[in-house]
Amino acid sequence: MFLRSSSRKKDGKEHRYFSIVENKRVAGGRVVQRHVLYLGEINSSQELAWRKSIEVFEDGREQPSTLSLFPAECFEAVTADASIVRVRLSELELWRPRQWGASWLVVELWQKLELDRFWGERLSPSRKGTRWDQVLLVLVAYRLIAPGSEWRLHREWFGRTALADLLGADFALAESHKLYACHDLLLKHKQALFDHLVGRWRDLFNASFEVLLYDLTSTYFESEPPQDENDKRRFGYSRDKRRDCVQVVIALIVTPQGFPLAYEVLAGNTLDKTTLREFLHKIETQYGKAERIWLMDRGIPTEEVLQEMRHSDPPVKYLVGTPRGRLTRLEKQLVDKPWHSARPGVKVKLLTEQGELYVLAESHDRIAKERSMRRRRLKWLWARLKQLSAMTLTREDLLMKLGAAKQQAPSAWRLIKIEVDKQQATFSYRLNRAKLRTARRREGRYLLRTNLTESDPAKLWSLYLQLVAVEEAFKNLKGDLAVRPIFHQNEQRVEAHIFVSFLAYCLHVTLGQRLHTLAPGLTPRSVLEQFAALQMIDVHLPTTDGRKIILTRTTQPEPQLRLLLDKLKLQLPAQPPPKISAAQATSATAL
């Protein structure tokens, strides 16, 4: 195996991407290359570490040894002895192949965060012996590995995994009524879980919680609107473009590294600007007042809340985006200010006003991206209007088609002036050049405001860019962990469903942080897929006296997975000891 790099020019820069490649000999003596693992864009020290690992791995391979197998018939003359068991190799059987590797990795992450101890102390077994902490682990593992409904977990997924073997349990953990009942036991421990996770991330990764990112998203339901007016499932602004579905809003606080500090489930019609004050109080109550910096996008803080943050004791530091309207108001004052270079391709203007610092940032990369998006939508809308002008339609149909075009490209619609005849089914359209000039001037520009004493524009811009961490958290929750749609009807179980998804995200972040120092190209999802290739299988060896030797074995990892195990400092457990069935149990096993 060896490292192979490829180069690509992007945004005027040269980027090098690395992969691990293996040579394999095929028929005819040819050697072909097989892609083993994509590492992405890595720095020089990471590249050196990977090369060293590959060398050690290649040199440290165990040499195969030759063994001789003798059939049982060769020992007919041996004196009968109870310690001698003769097997019928020709009748060997393989039973119950099941996914083991990804489940084992989830259990390892669960124990690394000491969640086994945390939940073992809080979820006591039931009178019938149900281990609720293990049921919760099954729910979280399912959400992380192959998310879906609890019914699918019960009906299909659990039986195809080795979770029962790993937990020393059986199918009782996946009984449908236990999966749903477990949801009812979780929410009262939410605050204690937040405190526990903060401590573990400090111990494991030396995580800092001085900078906090706050944002909101929504998730929808495939169900009828609730009858109870106090239910949180409500129609509201849908970030998923599902205005036909009721939803709840999820408010999340994370660190720039992606570690979640707290979250809350709010009613689906909650306005973003009404949530911040409560969260500020919640964090200060739980973790005390400290020198924290809050990063937020525009639309979340109100002028009143920002004023409270500035005048609190001590003042609460913030760096927030501002609406476009404020840029219009300050445009005249910013015109005469000089540009400063914050970083290559980014320049800023600074304006101090009423105890705040306003930062107008212009990014060349964002200008190119936003301009391309605007041109694409404007080109589509212009072509659509040309089509509609050539159609023979009634006035009502024309208005409906124009409305559909506006909904499809609302930002481009504002750049075109359209006049519909009041009597006939005709219309005229032309480009609004004044609005187009304004749009071009504001593309790639952001107005930030802060009460930080730090006035270095490069540091302020770098801080604001960290908001992508909370966007990445929502992307993982909705993508990898499939938190949507929600099918639960009971409000408490709705919140518990999100709680389980939050726990799965915590494992996801922990794995991602361990991978971060190896290669940016490795993602938690790709690693879980690598581990999922490890299977567990039962090998049944019939004996001459009517019994069966049962060997439960896991498959050997492929070379790329052995590399990952070494990098993650993980060691696979020893194979389980063999078992031998009693003679009378043979017929029952066959059934």
CSV table of C-alpha atoms in Angstrom, one decimal, residues 13 20 44 83 86 142 158 168 191 213 229 267 275 323 348 356 384 401 426 463 465 492 510 515 525 527 561 565 589:
chain,number,residue,atom,x,y,z
A,13,LYS,CA,-5.5,27.8,-5.5
A,20,ILE,CA,-4.3,5.1,0.2
A,44,SER,CA,2.6,17.6,5.8
A,83,SER,CA,-11.7,-35.5,26.4
A,86,ARG,CA,-14.2,-36.0,16.8
A,142,TYR,CA,-29.7,2.3,15.4
A,158,PHE,CA,-31.7,-5.7,15.5
A,168,GLY,CA,-24.7,-10.2,26.6
A,191,GLN,CA,-29.7,18.6,32.2
A,213,LEU,CA,-22.6,29.1,18.5
A,229,GLU,CA,-53.6,24.0,21.4
A,267,ALA,CA,-43.1,25.1,19.3
A,275,THR,CA,-35.6,32.5,21.9
A,323,PRO,CA,-30.0,42.2,8.4
A,348,VAL,CA,-13.2,44.7,5.6
A,356,GLU,CA,-20.4,48.7,19.0
A,384,ARG,CA,-39.6,30.9,-18.2
A,401,LYS,CA,-48.1,30.2,-13.7
A,426,THR,CA,-50.8,39.3,-21.5
A,463,LEU,CA,-14.7,33.9,14.5
A,465,LEU,CA,-16.8,31.8,9.9
A,492,GLN,CA,-43.2,13.5,25.3
A,510,THR,CA,-16.8,12.2,19.4
A,515,LEU,CA,-10.7,11.5,13.1
A,525,ARG,CA,-20.2,8.0,8.2
A,527,VAL,CA,-15.7,5.0,9.1
A,561,LEU,CA,-9.7,-1.2,8.4
A,565,LEU,CA,-7.9,0.5,14.0
A,589,THR,CA,-31.3,-26.5,17.3
